[in-house]
PDB file of C-alpha atoms in Angstrom:
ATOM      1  CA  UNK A  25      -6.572  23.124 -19.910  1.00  0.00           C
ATOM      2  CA  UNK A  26      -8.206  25.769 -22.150  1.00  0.00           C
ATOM      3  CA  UNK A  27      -7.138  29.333 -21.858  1.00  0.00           C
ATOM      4  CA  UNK A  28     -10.894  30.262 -20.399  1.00  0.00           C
ATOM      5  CA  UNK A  29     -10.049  27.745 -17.535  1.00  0.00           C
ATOM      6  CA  UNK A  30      -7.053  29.010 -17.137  1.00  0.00           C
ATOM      7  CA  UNK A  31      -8.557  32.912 -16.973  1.00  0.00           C
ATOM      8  CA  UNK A  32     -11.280  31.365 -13.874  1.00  0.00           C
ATOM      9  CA  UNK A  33      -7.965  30.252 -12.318  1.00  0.00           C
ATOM     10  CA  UNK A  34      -6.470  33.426 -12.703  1.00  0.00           C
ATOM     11  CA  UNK A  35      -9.364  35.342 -11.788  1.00  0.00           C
ATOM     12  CA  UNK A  36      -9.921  32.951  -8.875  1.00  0.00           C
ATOM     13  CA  UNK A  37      -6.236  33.931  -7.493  1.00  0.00           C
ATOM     14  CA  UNK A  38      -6.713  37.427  -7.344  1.00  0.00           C
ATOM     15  CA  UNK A  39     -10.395  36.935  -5.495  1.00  0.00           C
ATOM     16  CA  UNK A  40     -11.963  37.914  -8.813  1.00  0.00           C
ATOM     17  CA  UNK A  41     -13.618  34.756  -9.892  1.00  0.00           C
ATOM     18  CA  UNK A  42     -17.027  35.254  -9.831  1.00  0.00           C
ATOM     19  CA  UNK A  43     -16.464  38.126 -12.430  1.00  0.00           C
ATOM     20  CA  UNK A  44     -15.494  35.884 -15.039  1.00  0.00           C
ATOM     21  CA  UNK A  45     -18.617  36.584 -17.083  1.00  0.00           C
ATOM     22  CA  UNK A  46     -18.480  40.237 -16.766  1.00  0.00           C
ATOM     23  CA  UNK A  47     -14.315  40.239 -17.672  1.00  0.00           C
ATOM     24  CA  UNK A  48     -14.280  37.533 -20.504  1.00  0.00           C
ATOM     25  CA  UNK A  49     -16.767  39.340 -22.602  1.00  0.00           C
ATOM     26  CA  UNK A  50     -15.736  43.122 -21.394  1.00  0.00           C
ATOM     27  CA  UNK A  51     -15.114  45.884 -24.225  1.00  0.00           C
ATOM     28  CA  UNK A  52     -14.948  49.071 -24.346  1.00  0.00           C
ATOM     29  CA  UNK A  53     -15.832  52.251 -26.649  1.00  0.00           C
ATOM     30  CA  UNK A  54     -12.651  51.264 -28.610  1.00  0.00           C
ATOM     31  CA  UNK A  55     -13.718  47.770 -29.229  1.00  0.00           C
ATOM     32  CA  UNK A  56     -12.946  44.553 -27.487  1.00  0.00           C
ATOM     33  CA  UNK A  57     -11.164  44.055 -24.598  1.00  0.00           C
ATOM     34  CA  UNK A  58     -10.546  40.610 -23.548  1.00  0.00           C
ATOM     35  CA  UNK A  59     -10.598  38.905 -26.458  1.00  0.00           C
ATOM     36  CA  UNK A  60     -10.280  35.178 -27.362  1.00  0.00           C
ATOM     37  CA  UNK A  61      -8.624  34.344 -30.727  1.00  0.00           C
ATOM     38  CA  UNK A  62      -9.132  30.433 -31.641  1.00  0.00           C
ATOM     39  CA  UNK A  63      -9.640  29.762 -27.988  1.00  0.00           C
ATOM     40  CA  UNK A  64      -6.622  31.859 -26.875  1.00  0.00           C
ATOM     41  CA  UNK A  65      -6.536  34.780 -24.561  1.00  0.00           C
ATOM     42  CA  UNK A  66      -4.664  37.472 -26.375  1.00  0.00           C
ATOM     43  CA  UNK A  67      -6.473  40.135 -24.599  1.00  0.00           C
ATOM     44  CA  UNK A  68      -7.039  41.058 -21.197  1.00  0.00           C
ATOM     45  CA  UNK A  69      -8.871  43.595 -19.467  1.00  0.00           C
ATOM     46  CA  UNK A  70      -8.123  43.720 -15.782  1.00  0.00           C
ATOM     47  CA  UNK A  71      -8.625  47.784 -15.496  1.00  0.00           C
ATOM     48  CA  UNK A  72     -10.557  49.330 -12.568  1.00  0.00           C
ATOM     49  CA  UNK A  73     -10.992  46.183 -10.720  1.00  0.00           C
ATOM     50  CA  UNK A  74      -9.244  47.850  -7.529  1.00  0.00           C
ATOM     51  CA  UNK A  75      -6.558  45.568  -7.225  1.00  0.00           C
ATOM     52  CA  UNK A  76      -3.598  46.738  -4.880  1.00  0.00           C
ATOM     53  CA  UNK A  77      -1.185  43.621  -5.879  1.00  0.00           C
ATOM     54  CA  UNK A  78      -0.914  40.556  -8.524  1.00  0.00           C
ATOM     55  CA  UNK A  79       0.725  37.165  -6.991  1.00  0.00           C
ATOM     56  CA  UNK A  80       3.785  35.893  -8.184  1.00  0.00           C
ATOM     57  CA  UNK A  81       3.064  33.521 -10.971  1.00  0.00           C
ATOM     58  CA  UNK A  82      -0.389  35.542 -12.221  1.00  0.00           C
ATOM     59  CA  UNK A  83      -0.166  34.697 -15.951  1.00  0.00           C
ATOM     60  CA  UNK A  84       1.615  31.485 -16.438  1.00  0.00           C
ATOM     61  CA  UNK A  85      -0.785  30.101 -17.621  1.00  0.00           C
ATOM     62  CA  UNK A  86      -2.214  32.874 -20.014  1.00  0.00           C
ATOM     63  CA  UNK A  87       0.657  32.969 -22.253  1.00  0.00           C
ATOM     64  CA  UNK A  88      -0.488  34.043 -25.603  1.00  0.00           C
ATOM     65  CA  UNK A  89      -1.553  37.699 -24.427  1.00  0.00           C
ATOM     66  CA  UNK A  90      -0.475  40.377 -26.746  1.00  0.00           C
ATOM     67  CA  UNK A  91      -2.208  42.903 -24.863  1.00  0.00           C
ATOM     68  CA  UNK A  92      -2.997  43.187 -20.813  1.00  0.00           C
ATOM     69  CA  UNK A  93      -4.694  46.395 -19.449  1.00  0.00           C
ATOM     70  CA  UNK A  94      -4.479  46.963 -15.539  1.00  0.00           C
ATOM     71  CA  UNK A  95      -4.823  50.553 -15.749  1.00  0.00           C
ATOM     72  CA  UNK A  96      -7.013  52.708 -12.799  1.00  0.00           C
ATOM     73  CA  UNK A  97      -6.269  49.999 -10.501  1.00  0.00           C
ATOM     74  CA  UNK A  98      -4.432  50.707  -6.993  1.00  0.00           C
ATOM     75  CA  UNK A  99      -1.345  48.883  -7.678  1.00  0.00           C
ATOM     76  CA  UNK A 100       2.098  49.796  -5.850  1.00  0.00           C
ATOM     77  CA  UNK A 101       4.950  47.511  -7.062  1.00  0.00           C
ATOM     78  CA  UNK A 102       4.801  44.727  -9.396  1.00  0.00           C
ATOM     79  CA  UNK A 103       6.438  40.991  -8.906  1.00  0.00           C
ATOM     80  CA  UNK A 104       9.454  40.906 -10.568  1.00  0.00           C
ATOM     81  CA  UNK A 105       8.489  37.231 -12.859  1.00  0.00           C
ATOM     82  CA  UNK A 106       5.167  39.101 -13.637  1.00  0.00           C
ATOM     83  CA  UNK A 107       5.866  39.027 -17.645  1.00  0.00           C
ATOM     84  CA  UNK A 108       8.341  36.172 -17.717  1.00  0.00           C
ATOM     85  CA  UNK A 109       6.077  33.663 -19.351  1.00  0.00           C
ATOM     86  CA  UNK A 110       4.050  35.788 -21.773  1.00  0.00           C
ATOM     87  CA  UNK A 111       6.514  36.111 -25.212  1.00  0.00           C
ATOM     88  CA  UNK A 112       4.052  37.415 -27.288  1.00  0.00           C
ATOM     89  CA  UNK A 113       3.382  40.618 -25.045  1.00  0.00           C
ATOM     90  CA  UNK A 114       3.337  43.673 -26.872  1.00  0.00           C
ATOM     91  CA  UNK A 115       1.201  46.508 -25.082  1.00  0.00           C
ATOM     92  CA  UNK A 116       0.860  46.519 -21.374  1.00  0.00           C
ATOM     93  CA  UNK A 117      -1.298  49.227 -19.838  1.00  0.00           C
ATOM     94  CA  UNK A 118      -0.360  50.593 -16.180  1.00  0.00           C
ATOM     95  CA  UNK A 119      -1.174  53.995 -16.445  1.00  0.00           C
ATOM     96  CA  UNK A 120      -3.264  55.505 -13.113  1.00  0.00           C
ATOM     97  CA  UNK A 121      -1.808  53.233 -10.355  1.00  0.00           C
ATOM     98  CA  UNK A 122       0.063  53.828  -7.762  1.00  0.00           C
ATOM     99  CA  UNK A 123       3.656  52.274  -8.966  1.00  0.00           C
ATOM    100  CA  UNK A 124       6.523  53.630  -7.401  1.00  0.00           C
ATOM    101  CA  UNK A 125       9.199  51.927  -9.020  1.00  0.00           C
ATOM    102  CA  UNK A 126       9.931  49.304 -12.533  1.00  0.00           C
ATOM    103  CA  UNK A 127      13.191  47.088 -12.738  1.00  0.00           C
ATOM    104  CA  UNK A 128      14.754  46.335 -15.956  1.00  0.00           C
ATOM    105  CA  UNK A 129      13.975  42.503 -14.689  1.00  0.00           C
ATOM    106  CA  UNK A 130      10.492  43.232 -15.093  1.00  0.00           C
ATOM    107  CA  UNK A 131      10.532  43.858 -18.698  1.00  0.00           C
ATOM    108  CA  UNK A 132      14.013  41.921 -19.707  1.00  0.00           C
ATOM    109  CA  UNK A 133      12.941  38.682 -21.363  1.00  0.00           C
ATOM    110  CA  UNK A 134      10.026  40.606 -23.624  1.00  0.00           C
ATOM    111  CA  UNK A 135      12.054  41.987 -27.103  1.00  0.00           C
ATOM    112  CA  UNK A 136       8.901  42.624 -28.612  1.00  0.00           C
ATOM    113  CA  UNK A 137       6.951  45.244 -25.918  1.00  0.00           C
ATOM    114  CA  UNK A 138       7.002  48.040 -27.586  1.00  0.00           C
ATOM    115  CA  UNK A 139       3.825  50.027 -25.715  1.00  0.00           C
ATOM    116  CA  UNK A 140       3.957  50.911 -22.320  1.00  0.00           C
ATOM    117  CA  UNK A 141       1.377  53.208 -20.704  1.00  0.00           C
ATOM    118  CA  UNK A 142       2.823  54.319 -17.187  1.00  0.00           C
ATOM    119  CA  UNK A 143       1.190  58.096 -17.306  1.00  0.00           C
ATOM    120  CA  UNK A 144      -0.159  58.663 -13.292  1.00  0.00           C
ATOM    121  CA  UNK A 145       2.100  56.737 -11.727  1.00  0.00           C
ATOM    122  CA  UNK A 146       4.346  58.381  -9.001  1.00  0.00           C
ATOM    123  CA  UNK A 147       7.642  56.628 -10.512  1.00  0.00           C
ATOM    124  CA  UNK A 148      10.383  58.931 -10.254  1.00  0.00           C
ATOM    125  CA  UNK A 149      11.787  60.909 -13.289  1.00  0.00           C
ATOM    126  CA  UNK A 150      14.879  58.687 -14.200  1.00  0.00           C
ATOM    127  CA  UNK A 151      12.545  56.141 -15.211  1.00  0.00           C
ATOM    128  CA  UNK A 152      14.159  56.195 -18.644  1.00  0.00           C
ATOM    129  CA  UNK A 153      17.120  54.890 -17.777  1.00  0.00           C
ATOM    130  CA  UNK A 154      15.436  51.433 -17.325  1.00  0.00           C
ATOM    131  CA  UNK A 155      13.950  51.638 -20.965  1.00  0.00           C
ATOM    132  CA  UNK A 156      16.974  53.229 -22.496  1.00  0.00           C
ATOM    133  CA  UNK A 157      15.648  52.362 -26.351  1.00  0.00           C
ATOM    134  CA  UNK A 158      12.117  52.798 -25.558  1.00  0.00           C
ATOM    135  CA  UNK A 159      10.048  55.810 -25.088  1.00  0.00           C
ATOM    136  CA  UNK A 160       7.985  55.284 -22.285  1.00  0.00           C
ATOM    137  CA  UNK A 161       4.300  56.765 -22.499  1.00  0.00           C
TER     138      UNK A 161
END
């Protein structure tokens, strides 16, 4: 299965499949921001969707993403396995949701995230101590 099947799938699981059009070629003033390299996803641009949660098992399938943006969305917690199957992750935006609290599970199996966006979040102000090398943003 190609990796744009496998984004209709994902889309379709989070009620969001007839968008497919609209999110596969969405940019932004920056540049792209789902972005297919040789048929891979390696970007993803779920921001401002209004999501309020993401299913266990979300992006098994999507696992070359370097990059996936959920900011401005209305999320409160996320599933613990969320990242487990995407190696290559390096940026992750989450900033302007409404997450109350990250586990070091979340993020354990991903050496190479090194950007996190979390700014207007109501997490509480020992969040550090979960990223203790890594300055979160």
């Amino acid at each position: 299965m190609s990796d744009r099947d496998n984004l209709r799938k994902l889309l379709k699981n989070i009620d969001l499949e007839n968008k497919f059009d609209e999110i596969s070629t969405r940019s932004n003033k920056m540049g792209p921001s789902t972005t297919f390299e040789d048929d891979k996803l390696t970007r993803l641009d779920l921001s401002r969707l209004q999501l309020t949660s993401l299913p266990k098992g979300l992006f098994d399938d999507v696992n070359h993403l370097r990059e996936l943006k959920l900011f401005g969305n209305s999320l409160t917690e996320l599933p613990e396995d969320l990242f487990d199957k995407l190696p290559q992750l390096i940026e992750v935006h989450l900033k302007d949701n409404s997450i109350k609290s990250l586990r070091k599970r979340h993020f354990q199996n991903h050496p190479p995230l090194f950007r996190m966006l979390l700014l207007g979040n109501p997490l509480p102000e020992d969040i550090a101590k979960v990223f203790p090398n890594r300055p979160a943003v």
